[in-house]
Amino acid sequence: MQPMLGVHHMKLKRVRVKRHTLVFRALHWLIVAEGVTLGLTGLQLGGIWGVRVLPGGTARAVHVIVGLAWFFTALLFTQYFLAEDYKWYSISRIPYSITYMIAEAKAWFGIGPHLEEPIRYDPKKRKYIEKIVPTEAMVWWIFLILGLIIAFTGLALAFPKSFTLVYEIAGGLAAVLGGGPYSMVRAIHRVAAAAILGVVILHAYAAVVFKMLRAITLGYRDEPVAE
């Protein structure tokens, strides 16, 4: 059963809790650093907005090497993440996540009540009753899907002979939408990269709104106590 959505009525009692381990935080920020590098070098390679961060052909080499590093870092992070917190991000929580997102949107536009923070910690049992803001579950799965698309289209662009299946799929789409397999793979890669940038911006905004920055930097957060 999912927690009920509530309206904020009173100040919540809080307790300081170790929310994220050092390994989790290190992997998170490594992925961020790799993502920024990939974004900037990707803009340079695509000739977008005149971005130029590295000389000559260095940008492509860095993009490919960091891309491979990002892929393996993301795999390690996902394995660690699912082992520790899958309970909170499981597919079964997506309907609740959508419901909460709709309620958040209504509150944002002033057509619904402000929501009470759903996170709860039981200091007696030393465990979370609810560890995340529900929309994080949906964001996680969006990240995963977009990340896989970016990874496989990127690998196909870097190593075309080893990823012919990607070009076969892209060729099928190109037959309907126009263009060739290579241009389709590149277009999908760019669209997915733009989409994940949008999700990252929303994720960062939510981290500020729900005061999660200290948790992902120092590891701890003052969590609302379960009554």
XYZ file of C-alpha atoms in Angstrom, residues 4-212:
209
model
C -1.547 8.777 1.258
C -0.935 12.170 -0.249
C -1.312 14.777 2.451
C -1.714 18.503 2.945
C 0.869 20.302 5.037
C -0.663 21.493 8.345
C 2.196 21.733 10.842
C 5.947 21.792 11.157
C 7.336 18.273 11.100
C 9.646 16.913 13.788
C 12.937 15.851 12.203
C 15.913 13.647 12.981
C 19.328 13.617 11.298
C 19.826 10.426 9.285
C 22.638 9.019 7.130
C 20.774 8.918 3.822
C 23.483 8.060 1.272
C 26.758 6.156 1.616
C 30.083 7.522 0.409
C 30.123 5.012 -2.471
C 26.662 6.095 -3.634
C 27.609 9.778 -3.535
C 30.937 9.211 -5.293
C 29.287 7.274 -8.124
C 26.540 9.894 -8.415
C 28.969 12.789 -8.808
C 31.261 10.807 -11.111
C 28.293 10.239 -13.420
C 27.497 13.963 -13.239
C 31.094 14.892 -14.179
C 31.114 12.379 -17.024
C 27.727 13.630 -18.194
C 28.890 17.249 -18.318
C 31.985 16.217 -20.289
C 29.876 14.190 -22.722
C 27.422 17.041 -23.108
C 30.071 19.647 -23.925
C 32.078 17.427 -26.277
C 28.844 16.244 -27.880
C 27.827 19.831 -28.609
C 31.244 20.447 -30.163
C 31.055 17.315 -32.327
C 27.571 18.250 -33.482
C 28.567 21.837 -34.259
C 25.780 23.034 -31.973
C 25.776 26.632 -30.656
C 29.425 27.025 -31.640
C 30.600 25.180 -28.510
C 34.316 24.366 -28.621
C 35.956 22.941 -25.516
C 38.814 20.889 -26.994
C 41.115 21.345 -30.005
C 40.932 19.434 -33.285
C 39.964 15.783 -33.216
C 40.521 15.526 -29.471
C 36.830 16.093 -28.769
C 35.769 12.871 -30.505
C 38.386 10.777 -28.702
C 37.430 12.243 -25.331
C 33.720 11.804 -26.097
C 34.176 8.109 -26.916
C 36.495 7.343 -23.979
C 34.374 9.206 -21.429
C 31.257 7.678 -22.972
C 32.614 4.184 -22.337
C 33.601 5.195 -18.806
C 30.109 6.626 -18.233
C 28.522 3.386 -19.447
C 30.445 1.258 -16.959
C 30.047 3.784 -14.133
C 26.299 3.812 -14.782
C 26.201 0.001 -14.706
C 28.012 -0.043 -11.355
C 25.777 2.703 -9.972
C 22.638 0.885 -11.147
C 23.750 -2.370 -9.535
C 24.536 -0.608 -6.254
C 21.379 1.486 -6.459
C 19.037 -1.454 -7.071
C 20.652 -3.537 -4.335
C 20.153 -0.750 -1.792
C 16.976 1.079 -2.802
C 14.958 -0.864 -5.402
C 12.118 -1.139 -2.876
C 11.455 2.570 -3.303
C 11.907 2.719 -7.094
C 10.159 -0.460 -8.256
C 7.895 -0.415 -11.316
C 4.905 -1.060 -9.058
C 5.337 2.465 -7.614
C 4.985 4.267 -10.937
C 1.161 4.741 -10.647
C 1.685 6.333 -7.217
C 4.481 8.436 -8.719
C 2.167 9.702 -11.469
C -0.583 10.473 -8.945
C 1.847 12.495 -6.853
C 3.180 14.317 -9.919
C -0.357 15.372 -10.884
C -0.981 16.593 -7.334
C 2.327 18.505 -7.421
C 1.372 20.119 -10.733
C -1.998 21.198 -9.320
C -0.265 22.731 -6.302
C 2.266 24.466 -8.585
C -0.513 26.095 -10.647
C -2.529 27.027 -7.571
C -5.459 24.727 -8.289
C -4.677 22.249 -5.524
C -3.348 22.212 -1.946
C 0.346 22.250 -1.139
C 1.530 18.729 -0.408
C 3.101 17.542 2.796
C 6.579 16.104 2.335
C 5.997 12.330 2.079
C 9.407 11.200 3.390
C 9.208 9.570 6.831
C 11.785 7.932 9.104
C 11.136 5.801 12.184
C 14.019 6.471 14.646
C 12.924 3.619 16.939
C 13.137 1.006 14.192
C 15.941 2.912 12.454
C 14.358 2.550 9.048
C 12.465 4.578 6.476
C 8.701 4.353 6.183
C 9.042 6.345 2.948
C 12.480 7.318 1.641
C 11.788 9.262 -1.555
C 9.561 11.888 -3.079
C 7.293 9.650 -5.222
C 8.116 11.317 -8.542
C 11.709 10.092 -8.138
C 10.545 6.574 -8.999
C 9.249 7.708 -12.379
C 12.339 9.840 -13.003
C 14.581 6.829 -12.320
C 12.889 4.738 -15.021
C 12.997 7.633 -17.495
C 16.731 8.005 -16.785
C 17.233 4.287 -17.328
C 15.391 4.170 -20.669
C 17.034 7.319 -22.039
C 20.431 6.180 -20.755
C 20.147 2.865 -22.594
C 19.115 4.635 -25.806
C 22.043 7.050 -25.537
C 24.463 4.242 -24.687
C 23.575 1.938 -27.569
C 23.232 4.656 -30.206
C 26.526 6.139 -28.992
C 28.258 2.771 -29.183
C 26.816 2.263 -32.666
C 28.151 5.630 -33.807
C 31.603 4.895 -32.366
C 31.792 1.230 -33.413
C 29.397 0.783 -36.363
C 30.688 -2.654 -37.392
C 30.055 -4.069 -33.927
C 26.511 -2.722 -33.574
C 24.870 -3.557 -36.890
C 21.610 -4.463 -35.122
C 21.210 -0.842 -34.049
C 21.560 0.252 -37.684
C 19.046 -2.363 -38.802
C 16.495 -0.997 -36.341
C 17.345 2.580 -37.352
C 17.006 1.591 -41.009
C 13.462 0.414 -40.340
C 12.617 3.756 -38.756
C 14.355 5.637 -41.569
C 12.220 3.801 -44.127
C 9.163 5.338 -42.471
C 10.498 8.713 -41.351
C 13.074 9.336 -44.084
C 16.851 9.574 -44.127
C 19.445 6.831 -43.819
C 20.352 4.470 -40.964
C 23.368 6.505 -39.837
C 21.507 9.822 -39.780
C 18.649 8.139 -37.886
C 21.004 6.720 -35.235
C 22.626 10.127 -34.833
C 19.236 11.866 -34.615
C 17.982 9.435 -31.962
C 21.217 9.908 -30.004
C 20.810 13.689 -30.056
C 17.108 13.666 -29.161
C 17.694 11.271 -26.257
C 20.610 13.420 -25.039
C 18.428 16.554 -25.149
C 15.638 14.719 -23.321
C 17.925 13.475 -20.565
C 19.296 17.004 -20.129
C 15.735 18.194 -19.511
C 15.193 15.438 -16.943
C 18.499 16.315 -15.247
C 17.415 19.961 -14.933
C 14.090 18.924 -13.373
C 15.914 16.483 -11.085
C 18.301 19.224 -9.930
C 15.385 21.621 -9.376
C 13.573 19.019 -7.258
C 16.760 18.397 -5.255
C 16.815 22.098 -4.349
C 13.079 22.328 -3.602
C 13.081 19.236 -1.373
C 16.455 20.139 0.195
C 18.322 17.033 -0.936
